[in-house]
GROMACS .gro file of C-alpha atoms in nm:
model
  467
    1MET     CA    1  13.791   7.635   7.544
    2SER     CA    2  13.618   7.973   7.508
    3GLN     CA    3  13.685   8.204   7.811
    4PHE     CA    4  13.454   8.492   7.928
    5ASP     CA    5  13.403   8.727   8.223
    6VAL     CA    6  13.040   8.665   8.234
    7THR     CA    7  12.818   8.393   8.084
    8VAL     CA    8  12.461   8.428   8.077
    9ILE     CA    9  12.208   8.126   8.036
   10GLY     CA   10  11.877   8.239   7.885
   11SER     CA   11  11.805   8.528   7.665
   12GLY     CA   12  11.464   8.652   7.796
   13PRO     CA   13  11.422   9.015   7.928
   14GLY     CA   14  11.648   8.936   8.232
   15GLY     CA   15  11.907   8.742   8.044
   16TYR     CA   16  11.964   8.960   7.730
   17VAL     CA   17  11.949   9.285   7.948
   18ALA     CA   18  12.205   9.145   8.188
   19ALA     CA   19  12.430   9.055   7.895
   20ILE     CA   20  12.399   9.391   7.729
   21ARG     CA   21  12.471   9.583   8.059
   22CYS     CA   22  12.764   9.352   8.134
   23ALA     CA   23  12.918   9.430   7.777
   24GLN     CA   24  12.848   9.804   7.828
   25LEU     CA   25  13.049   9.793   8.144
   26GLY     CA   26  13.362   9.636   7.973
   27LEU     CA   27  13.297   9.267   8.071
   28LYS     CA   28  13.357   9.004   7.799
   29THR     CA   29  13.016   8.844   7.770
   30ALA     CA   30  12.842   8.524   7.634
   31ILE     CA   31  12.489   8.433   7.621
   32ILE     CA   32  12.344   8.094   7.567
   33GLU     CA   33  11.999   8.048   7.425
   34LYS     CA   34  11.859   7.690   7.347
   35TYR     CA   35  11.591   7.818   7.101
   36PRO     CA   36  11.664   7.947   6.729
   37THR     CA   37  11.524   8.290   6.836
   38MET     CA   38  11.627   8.512   7.126
   39GLY     CA   39  11.393   8.679   7.366
   40GLY     CA   40  11.276   8.406   7.594
   41THR     CA   41  10.907   8.357   7.686
   42CYS     CA   42  10.826   8.727   7.694
   43LEU     CA   43  10.915   8.809   7.321
   44ASN     CA   44  10.819   8.476   7.169
   45VAL     CA   45  10.525   8.330   7.351
   46GLY     CA   46  10.433   8.584   7.632
   47CYS     CA   47  10.435   8.962   7.663
   48ILE     CA   48  10.481   9.068   7.306
   49PRO     CA   49  10.254   8.820   7.107
   50SER     CA   50   9.981   8.849   7.360
   51LYS     CA   51   9.980   9.231   7.334
   52ALA     CA   52   9.975   9.201   6.949
   53LEU     CA   53   9.669   8.994   6.968
   54LEU     CA   54   9.511   9.209   7.237
   55ASP     CA   55   9.554   9.509   7.015
   56SER     CA   56   9.413   9.328   6.702
   57SER     CA   57   9.116   9.206   6.879
   58GLU     CA   58   9.049   9.549   7.044
   59HIS     CA   59   9.059   9.692   6.688
   60PHE     CA   60   8.788   9.432   6.593
   61GLU     CA   61   8.582   9.498   6.904
   62ASN     CA   62   8.567   9.887   6.830
   63ALA     CA   63   8.497   9.818   6.462
   64LYS     CA   64   8.199   9.593   6.563
   65HIS     CA   65   8.063   9.787   6.852
   66ASN     CA   66   8.215  10.136   6.891
   67PHE     CA   67   8.293  10.285   6.555
   68ALA     CA   68   7.936  10.372   6.490
   69ASN     CA   69   7.929  10.614   6.784
   70HIS     CA   70   8.210  10.800   6.620
   71GLY     CA   71   8.033  10.827   6.281
   72ILE     CA   72   8.235  10.542   6.121
   73ILE     CA   73   8.001  10.289   5.952
   74ILE     CA   74   8.147   9.948   5.883
   75ASP     CA   75   7.902   9.683   5.758
   76LYS     CA   76   7.946   9.354   5.951
   77PRO     CA   77   8.323   9.346   6.016
   78LYS     CA   78   8.464   8.995   6.009
   79ALA     CA   79   8.749   8.857   6.223
   80ASP     CA   80   9.034   8.702   6.028
   81LEU     CA   81   9.205   8.487   6.301
   82ALA     CA   82   9.466   8.365   6.069
   83ARG     CA   83   9.578   8.723   5.958
   84MET     CA   84   9.583   8.821   6.330
   85ILE     CA   85   9.804   8.534   6.425
   86ALA     CA   86  10.026   8.610   6.124
   87ARG     CA   87  10.047   8.981   6.227
   88LYS     CA   88  10.138   8.858   6.577
   89ASP     CA   89  10.422   8.645   6.429
   90GLU     CA   90  10.555   8.938   6.223
   91VAL     CA   91  10.571   9.147   6.546
   92VAL     CA   92  10.757   8.871   6.733
   93ASP     CA   93  11.005   8.820   6.440
   94GLN     CA   94  11.086   9.192   6.424
   95THR     CA   95  11.125   9.210   6.801
   96THR     CA   96  11.345   8.906   6.833
   97LYS     CA   97  11.573   9.010   6.548
   98GLY     CA   98  11.606   9.334   6.739
   99ILE     CA   99  11.765   9.133   7.025
  100ASN     CA  100  12.015   8.983   6.768
  101PHE     CA  101  12.109   9.322   6.651
  102LEU     CA  102  12.173   9.431   7.007
  103MET     CA  103  12.388   9.126   7.083
  104ASP     CA  104  12.600   9.219   6.762
  105LYS     CA  105  12.610   9.589   6.856
  106ASN     CA  106  12.732   9.517   7.217
  107LYS     CA  107  12.974   9.251   7.100
  108VAL     CA  108  12.804   8.983   7.306
  109THR     CA  109  12.886   8.626   7.195
  110VAL     CA  110  12.580   8.412   7.130
  111PHE     CA  111  12.587   8.038   7.162
  112GLU     CA  112  12.268   7.848   7.038
  113GLY     CA  113  12.216   7.529   7.238
  114VAL     CA  114  12.131   7.401   7.583
  115GLY     CA  115  12.346   7.538   7.866
  116SER     CA  116  12.412   7.305   8.149
  117PHE     CA  117  12.693   7.326   8.434
  118GLU     CA  118  12.992   7.124   8.430
  119SER     CA  119  13.137   7.295   8.733
  120SER     CA  120  13.093   7.627   8.913
  121THR     CA  121  13.294   7.797   8.634
  122GLN     CA  122  13.223   7.594   8.321
  123VAL     CA  123  12.910   7.566   8.123
  124LYS     CA  124  12.858   7.304   7.848
  125VAL     CA  125  12.664   7.418   7.540
  126THR     CA  126  12.487   7.120   7.373
  127LYS     CA  127  12.387   7.203   7.019
  128ASN     CA  128  12.104   7.077   6.816
  129ASP     CA  129  12.328   6.857   6.612
  130GLY     CA  130  12.452   6.684   6.923
  131SER     CA  131  12.787   6.845   6.934
  132SER     CA  132  12.897   7.047   7.243
  133GLU     CA  133  13.156   7.285   7.361
  134ILE     CA  134  13.265   7.413   7.696
  135ILE     CA  135  13.262   7.767   7.814
  136ASP     CA  136  13.484   7.887   8.095
  137SER     CA  137  13.353   8.187   8.287
  138LYS     CA  138  13.451   8.393   8.593
  139TYR     CA  139  13.081   8.462   8.662
  140ILE     CA  140  12.759   8.289   8.548
  141ILE     CA  141  12.405   8.433   8.550
  142ILE     CA  142  12.111   8.186   8.539
  143ALA     CA  143  11.827   8.350   8.358
  144THR     CA  144  11.624   8.052   8.240
  145GLY     CA  145  11.278   8.191   8.318
  146SER     CA  146  10.965   8.000   8.390
  147LYS     CA  147  10.707   7.768   8.215
  148PRO     CA  148  10.323   7.738   8.250
  149SER     CA  149  10.205   7.554   8.561
  150SER     CA  150   9.920   7.302   8.562
  151LEU     CA  151   9.730   7.098   8.808
  152PRO     CA  152   9.833   6.742   8.891
  153PHE     CA  153   9.508   6.583   8.746
  154ILE     CA  154   9.515   6.794   8.421
  155THR     CA  155   9.676   6.653   8.099
  156ILE     CA  156   9.772   6.928   7.864
  157ASP     CA  157   9.730   6.788   7.518
  158LYS     CA  158   9.812   7.116   7.346
  159GLU     CA  159   9.505   7.076   7.112
  160ARG     CA  160   9.191   7.126   7.323
  161ILE     CA  161   9.335   7.147   7.670
  162ILE     CA  162   9.603   7.422   7.627
  163THR     CA  163   9.840   7.656   7.794
  164SER     CA  164   9.892   8.040   7.708
  165THR     CA  165  10.159   7.919   7.448
  166GLU     CA  166   9.901   7.723   7.242
  167ALA     CA  167   9.650   7.993   7.288
  168LEU     CA  168   9.856   8.227   7.089
  169ASN     CA  169   9.830   8.002   6.786
  170LEU     CA  170   9.479   7.864   6.760
  171LYS     CA  171   9.347   7.773   6.407
  172GLU     CA  172   8.982   7.881   6.503
  173ILE     CA  173   8.793   8.112   6.735
  174PRO     CA  174   8.666   7.880   7.008
  175LYS     CA  175   8.288   7.847   7.038
  176HIS     CA  176   8.325   7.833   7.426
  177LEU     CA  177   8.672   7.896   7.597
  178VAL     CA  178   8.687   7.780   7.951
  179VAL     CA  179   8.967   7.956   8.132
  180ILE     CA  180   9.098   7.796   8.455
  181GLY     CA  181   9.241   8.073   8.659
  182GLY     CA  182   9.141   8.445   8.702
  183GLY     CA  183   9.485   8.594   8.696
  184VAL     CA  184   9.654   8.821   8.445
  185ILE     CA  185   9.730   8.566   8.163
  186GLY     CA  186   9.385   8.394   8.182
  187LEU     CA  187   9.199   8.736   8.164
  188GLU     CA  188   9.412   8.879   7.894
  189LEU     CA  189   9.378   8.587   7.660
  190GLY     CA  190   9.016   8.539   7.764
  191SER     CA  191   8.964   8.896   7.662
  192VAL     CA  192   9.114   8.823   7.303
  193TYR     CA  193   8.881   8.550   7.243
  194LYS     CA  194   8.575   8.711   7.391
  195ARG     CA  195   8.618   9.004   7.161
  196LEU     CA  196   8.660   8.774   6.860
  197GLY     CA  197   8.321   8.617   6.937
  198SER     CA  198   8.398   8.325   7.190
  199GLU     CA  199   8.175   8.266   7.489
  200VAL     CA  200   8.416   8.281   7.776
  201THR     CA  201   8.383   8.130   8.119
  202VAL     CA  202   8.654   8.182   8.389
  203VAL     CA  203   8.673   7.935   8.672
  204GLU     CA  204   8.882   8.077   8.977
  205PHE     CA  205   8.956   7.910   9.295
  206MET     CA  206   8.981   8.242   9.492
  207ASP     CA  207   8.685   8.451   9.568
  208ARG     CA  208   8.790   8.725   9.321
  209ILE     CA  209   8.976   8.763   9.003
  210ILE     CA  210   9.341   8.917   9.007
  211PRO     CA  211   9.354   8.816   9.372
  212THR     CA  212   9.705   8.959   9.427
  213MET     CA  213   9.590   9.314   9.343
  214ASP     CA  214   9.398   9.572   9.542
  215GLY     CA  215   9.048   9.456   9.618
  216ALA     CA  216   8.877   9.752   9.458
  217LEU     CA  217   9.046   9.672   9.128
  218SER     CA  218   8.932   9.318   9.131
  219LYS     CA  219   8.579   9.433   9.195
  220GLU     CA  220   8.588   9.686   8.922
  221LEU     CA  221   8.751   9.454   8.660
  222ASN     CA  222   8.502   9.184   8.738
  223LYS     CA  223   8.206   9.426   8.679
  224VAL     CA  224   8.354   9.573   8.363
  225LEU     CA  225   8.428   9.233   8.216
  226ARG     CA  226   8.097   9.091   8.297
  227LYS     CA  227   7.947   9.387   8.118
  228GLN     CA  228   8.162   9.279   7.823
  229GLY     CA  229   8.005   8.932   7.832
  230MET     CA  230   8.266   8.722   8.029
  231LYS     CA  231   8.127   8.488   8.283
  232PHE     CA  232   8.288   8.405   8.616
  233LEU     CA  233   8.271   8.106   8.851
  234LEU     CA  234   8.465   8.228   9.162
  235SER     CA  235   8.541   8.032   9.482
  236THR     CA  236   8.528   7.736   9.253
  237ALA     CA  237   8.785   7.445   9.285
  238VAL     CA  238   8.828   7.242   8.956
  239GLN     CA  239   8.828   6.876   9.025
  240ALA     CA  240   8.873   6.714   8.680
  241VAL     CA  241   8.918   6.819   8.315
  242GLU     CA  242   8.820   6.551   8.057
  243ARG     CA  243   8.829   6.568   7.673
  244ASN     CA  244   8.593   6.379   7.452
  245GLY     CA  245   8.654   6.453   7.096
  246ASP     CA  246   8.617   6.830   7.025
  247THR     CA  247   8.443   6.880   7.374
  248VAL     CA  248   8.630   6.938   7.700
  249LYS     CA  249   8.443   6.897   8.040
  250VAL     CA  250   8.555   7.079   8.335
  251THR     CA  251   8.414   6.940   8.662
  252ALA     CA  252   8.455   7.162   8.974
  253LYS     CA  253   8.288   7.224   9.311
  254ASP     CA  254   8.162   7.564   9.426
  255LYS     CA  255   8.206   7.722   9.780
  256LYS     CA  256   7.897   7.523   9.899
  257GLY     CA  257   8.061   7.196   9.797
  258GLU     CA  258   7.809   7.150   9.512
  259GLU     CA  259   7.918   7.008   9.165
  260VAL     CA  260   7.969   7.243   8.884
  261VAL     CA  261   8.012   7.117   8.523
  262VAL     CA  262   8.131   7.360   8.241
  263GLU     CA  263   8.171   7.225   7.882
  264GLY     CA  264   8.363   7.402   7.604
  265ASP     CA  265   8.551   7.319   7.297
  266TYR     CA  266   8.864   7.467   7.438
  267VAL     CA  267   9.010   7.483   7.798
  268LEU     CA  268   9.293   7.723   7.880
  269VAL     CA  269   9.495   7.627   8.188
  270SER     CA  270   9.624   7.952   8.336
  271VAL     CA  271   9.706   7.869   8.696
  272GLY     CA  272  10.040   8.049   8.706
  273ARG     CA  273  10.401   7.976   8.610
  274LYS     CA  274  10.684   7.774   8.758
  275PRO     CA  275  11.061   7.824   8.754
  276TYR     CA  276  11.236   7.639   8.480
  277THR     CA  277  11.570   7.474   8.585
  278ASP     CA  278  11.539   7.142   8.377
  279GLY     CA  279  11.863   7.041   8.224
  280LEU     CA  280  12.071   7.286   8.403
  281SER     CA  281  12.262   7.036   8.607
  282LEU     CA  282  12.274   7.264   8.901
  283GLU     CA  283  12.404   6.994   9.115
  284LYS     CA  284  12.736   6.987   8.927
  285ALA     CA  285  12.782   7.349   9.036
  286GLY     CA  286  12.643   7.299   9.393
  287VAL     CA  287  12.374   7.546   9.343
  288ASP     CA  288  12.078   7.516   9.586
  289LEU     CA  289  11.705   7.547   9.510
  290ASP     CA  290  11.437   7.639   9.750
  291GLU     CA  291  11.119   7.442   9.849
  292ARG     CA  292  10.943   7.579   9.541
  293GLY     CA  293  11.202   7.497   9.300
  294ARG     CA  294  11.345   7.845   9.268
  295VAL     CA  295  11.701   7.907   9.256
  296LYS     CA  296  11.806   8.051   9.610
  297THR     CA  297  11.962   8.384   9.613
  298ASN     CA  298  12.060   8.651   9.875
  299GLU     CA  299  11.968   9.023   9.846
  300HIS     CA  300  12.239   9.070   9.580
  301LEU     CA  301  12.082   8.776   9.370
  302GLN     CA  302  12.391   8.576   9.446
  303THR     CA  303  12.343   8.196   9.489
  304ASN     CA  304  12.514   7.998   9.761
  305VAL     CA  305  12.794   7.958   9.509
  306SER     CA  306  12.972   8.297   9.519
  307ASN     CA  307  13.035   8.349   9.149
  308ILE     CA  308  12.685   8.229   9.023
  309TYR     CA  309  12.389   8.459   9.021
  310ALA     CA  310  12.026   8.412   8.922
  311ILE     CA  311  11.752   8.657   8.807
  312GLY     CA  312  11.395   8.681   8.672
  313ASP     CA  313  11.134   8.419   8.698
  314VAL     CA  314  11.371   8.152   8.821
  315VAL     CA  315  11.408   8.328   9.155
  316ALA     CA  316  11.166   8.443   9.418
  317GLY     CA  317  10.937   8.741   9.341
  318ALA     CA  318  10.688   8.851   9.101
  319MET     CA  319  10.721   8.697   8.752
  320LEU     CA  320  10.740   9.010   8.555
  321ALA     CA  321  10.965   9.090   8.252
  322HIS     CA  322  11.056   9.430   8.384
  323LYS     CA  323  11.148   9.284   8.722
  324ALA     CA  324  11.375   9.049   8.555
  325SER     CA  325  11.535   9.331   8.353
  326GLU     CA  326  11.596   9.546   8.656
  327GLU     CA  327  11.767   9.242   8.822
  328GLY     CA  328  11.982   9.173   8.501
  329VAL     CA  329  12.107   9.538   8.542
  330LEU     CA  330  12.154   9.503   8.919
  331VAL     CA  331  12.389   9.191   8.883
  332ALA     CA  332  12.587   9.339   8.588
  333GLU     CA  333  12.654   9.652   8.773
  334GLN     CA  334  12.749   9.466   9.089
  335LEU     CA  335  12.988   9.259   8.896
  336ALA     CA  336  13.145   9.583   8.756
  337GLY     CA  337  13.201   9.710   9.119
  338GLN     CA  338  12.903   9.951   9.142
  339LYS     CA  339  12.636   9.957   9.409
  340PRO     CA  340  12.295   9.953   9.255
  341HIS     CA  341  11.966   9.884   9.425
  342ILE     CA  342  11.606   9.766   9.339
  343ASN     CA  343  11.310   9.875   9.552
  344TYR     CA  344  11.074   9.571   9.477
  345ASN     CA  345  10.776   9.756   9.632
  346LEU     CA  346  10.791   9.996   9.347
  347ILE     CA  347  10.793   9.742   9.060
  348PRO     CA  348  10.441   9.803   8.894
  349GLY     CA  349  10.206   9.522   8.782
  350VAL     CA  350   9.975   9.559   8.486
  351VAL     CA  351   9.676   9.363   8.348
  352TYR     CA  352   9.633   9.449   7.975
  353THR     CA  353   9.268   9.393   7.943
  354TRP     CA  354   9.049   9.679   7.831
  355PRO     CA  355   9.029   9.892   8.046
  356GLU     CA  356   9.391   9.821   8.161
  357VAL     CA  357   9.471   9.772   8.534
  358ALA     CA  358   9.782   9.881   8.692
  359ALA     CA  359   9.922   9.922   9.038
  360VAL     CA  360  10.227   9.998   9.233
  361GLY     CA  361  10.301   9.988   9.606
  362LYS     CA  362  10.096   9.825   9.874
  363THR     CA  363   9.721   9.746   9.856
  364GLU     CA  364   9.473   9.873  10.102
  365GLU     CA  365   9.434   9.525  10.238
  366GLN     CA  366   9.814   9.483  10.293
  367LEU     CA  367   9.836   9.818  10.478
  368LYS     CA  368   9.540   9.752  10.698
  369ALA     CA  369   9.682   9.400  10.793
  370GLU     CA  370  10.018   9.575  10.879
  371GLY     CA  371   9.833   9.826  11.098
  372VAL     CA  372   9.922  10.127  10.895
  373ALA     CA  373   9.693  10.422  10.951
  374ILE     CA  374   9.593  10.536  10.599
  375LYS     CA  375   9.382  10.770  10.390
  376VAL     CA  376   9.237  10.687  10.053
  377GLY     CA  377   9.152  10.909   9.760
  378ASN     CA  378   8.956  10.803   9.460
  379PHE     CA  379   8.852  10.954   9.136
  380PRO     CA  380   8.621  10.808   8.862
  381MET     CA  381   8.740  10.811   8.505
  382ARG     CA  382   8.400  10.899   8.381
  383ALA     CA  383   8.433  11.230   8.549
  384LEU     CA  384   8.705  11.337   8.293
  385GLY     CA  385   8.658  11.521   7.977
  386ARG     CA  386   8.917  11.296   7.804
  387SER     CA  387   8.727  10.981   7.895
  388ARG     CA  388   8.409  11.099   7.766
  389ALA     CA  389   8.559  11.224   7.437
  390SER     CA  390   8.721  10.877   7.378
  391GLY     CA  391   8.433  10.677   7.522
  392ASP     CA  392   8.651  10.506   7.784
  393VAL     CA  393   8.460  10.595   8.102
  394ASP     CA  394   8.503  10.276   8.295
  395GLY     CA  395   8.746  10.262   8.599
  396PHE     CA  396   8.903  10.491   8.858
  397ILE     CA  397   9.228  10.596   9.021
  398LYS     CA  398   9.288  10.508   9.385
  399ILE     CA  399   9.572  10.664   9.584
  400ILE     CA  400   9.663  10.555   9.935
  401ALA     CA  401   9.861  10.780  10.161
  402ASP     CA  402  10.000  10.759  10.508
  403GLU     CA  403   9.760  10.921  10.753
  404LYS     CA  404  10.032  11.110  10.941
  405THR     CA  405  10.307  11.192  10.672
  406ASP     CA  406  10.083  11.194  10.356
  407GLU     CA  407  10.353  10.983  10.186
  408VAL     CA  408  10.197  10.799   9.906
  409LEU     CA  409  10.208  10.424   9.975
  410GLY     CA  410  10.013  10.279   9.685
  411VAL     CA  411   9.843  10.382   9.360
  412HIS     CA  412   9.584  10.157   9.199
  413MET     CA  413   9.419  10.230   8.877
  414ILE     CA  414   9.187  10.078   8.623
  415GLY     CA  415   9.116  10.273   8.299
  416ALA     CA  416   9.228  10.360   7.960
  417ARG     CA  417   9.606  10.379   7.918
  418ALA     CA  418   9.655  10.274   8.296
  419ALA     CA  419   9.957  10.063   8.173
  420ASP     CA  420  10.135  10.380   8.075
  421MET     CA  421  10.005  10.614   8.344
  422ILE     CA  422  10.134  10.394   8.625
  423ALA     CA  423  10.490  10.502   8.554
  424ALA     CA  424  10.408  10.856   8.679
  425ALA     CA  425  10.306  10.690   9.011
  426VAL     CA  426  10.623  10.498   9.026
  427THR     CA  427  10.828  10.809   8.971
  428ALA     CA  428  10.646  10.996   9.230
  429MET     CA  429  10.677  10.711   9.490
  430GLU     CA  430  11.051  10.670   9.412
  431PHE     CA  431  11.107  11.015   9.532
  432ARG     CA  432  10.866  10.954   9.834
  433ALA     CA  433  10.609  11.214   9.714
  434SER     CA  434  10.312  11.297   9.936
  435ALA     CA  435   9.958  11.305   9.799
  436GLU     CA  436   9.982  11.688   9.829
  437ASP     CA  437  10.289  11.685   9.601
  438ILE     CA  438  10.104  11.517   9.321
  439ALA     CA  439   9.785  11.728   9.380
  440ARG     CA  440   9.999  12.040   9.337
  441MET     CA  441  10.158  11.925   9.001
  442SER     CA  442  10.021  12.051   8.682
  443HIS     CA  443   9.870  11.774   8.463
  444ALA     CA  444   9.794  11.846   8.099
  445HIS     CA  445   9.425  11.881   7.996
  446PRO     CA  446   9.243  11.700   7.866
  447THR     CA  447   9.423  11.373   7.950
  448PHE     CA  448   9.355  11.053   8.140
  449ALA     CA  449   9.635  11.131   8.368
  450GLU     CA  450   9.439  11.422   8.532
  451ALA     CA  451   9.251  11.168   8.726
  452ILE     CA  452   9.586  11.096   8.924
  453LYS     CA  453   9.590  11.459   9.029
  454GLU     CA  454   9.212  11.453   9.132
  455ALA     CA  455   9.268  11.123   9.327
  456ALA     CA  456   9.562  11.294   9.506
  457LEU     CA  457   9.345  11.586   9.595
  458ASP     CA  458   9.084  11.353   9.744
  459ALA     CA  459   9.347  11.170   9.939
  460THR     CA  460   9.473  11.496  10.101
  461GLY     CA  461   9.119  11.559  10.224
  462LYS     CA  462   9.067  11.852   9.976
  463ILE     CA  463   8.770  11.828   9.748
  464ALA     CA  464   8.858  11.715   9.395
  465ILE     CA  465   8.791  11.976   9.138
  466HIS     CA  466   8.590  11.777   8.880
  467MET     CA  467   8.381  11.557   9.106
   0.00000   0.00000   0.00000
């Protein structure tokens, strides 16, 4: 029987990072992955492949609509979806092989197969050929991630009624893609196919898209995506999804209770994700789940069984790759006797549409509900020289500060490179910066990031320089 200090079940951004950090800290570490490639949902059918397609489709969009403004004349550019998919696969292959390299470099033992508990200290690895072996481990980290959710009355056939996984490998550009769900995944994949020529209709139960983010971001992104040609049916509850040959009919009710019917050749069901614990045999280890099927943990990410921990999408909190990675590091360092911490309020969220959307901290709605006295600063991206130079004039930066102390409580942005710029806001808030602190910092000119300084000036009550 193989014996380890730590065994990690699952090799996504939480699992593989946890394994690396455990090994770096001198713990003999094993990792179990049931698929032939490592990296979990994020690297294989999530973050990485979707960004590859987003970038490819954005290049096509620019070639078709924006290059002429820059003096670049291309006669009737054509989208080659098969090549885009192939390039996406190449990116995934390079990235997942990079994880294999890191496992070897850090001397992490990799087991390919399905991991399931035999007891609180033993995990069985069932391999593809049916054989199995037992791993004995002092500590075990559950990092099995999540799977796409659906609605009870929808049958996912993976052909015309699809999830995000299938949307990454379509053989044709849809004529009309109906997206059920106006969250991050639906809007990103909807953007890919809208740019490539699909008609895209988003059906959202809530009264706004990206409903968990600040209301101002929802409103602005709705406006921008409508300008790009995307259609939205908000406050609309899907009742049925039926396929007839190559046509899929979505029947819904609007906020007035009236029936709405939308037909397309593909329907993307994007209503969130659910924790994945199938096949773990948690009952053999005595590990408890909560009412939503997540592994229950305390503030140290420790389950009710003291030597078993859980991280990432399989536990409570935002289902974000970087959140899972931070949790993997936290558990590893705890096992090594250190005292790490995570400030969950400062884990940023991003939507990779164009323009991008990014946020960290509390929303204006949350702060008002908590009765916190705030002041808000705004600055439009179109007021920047850098935005005009690139042609990316949509969006704004919004900074929310405490009315009394001036401490920054939330930063919300939509605009070019927002996904990268949000890190500056996270840094500032980690050190509890005030709006005035940010306003006094020099920001290089001309950059998109200058809008952060200008929004901070506005939040302090001073007049922004360029507005």
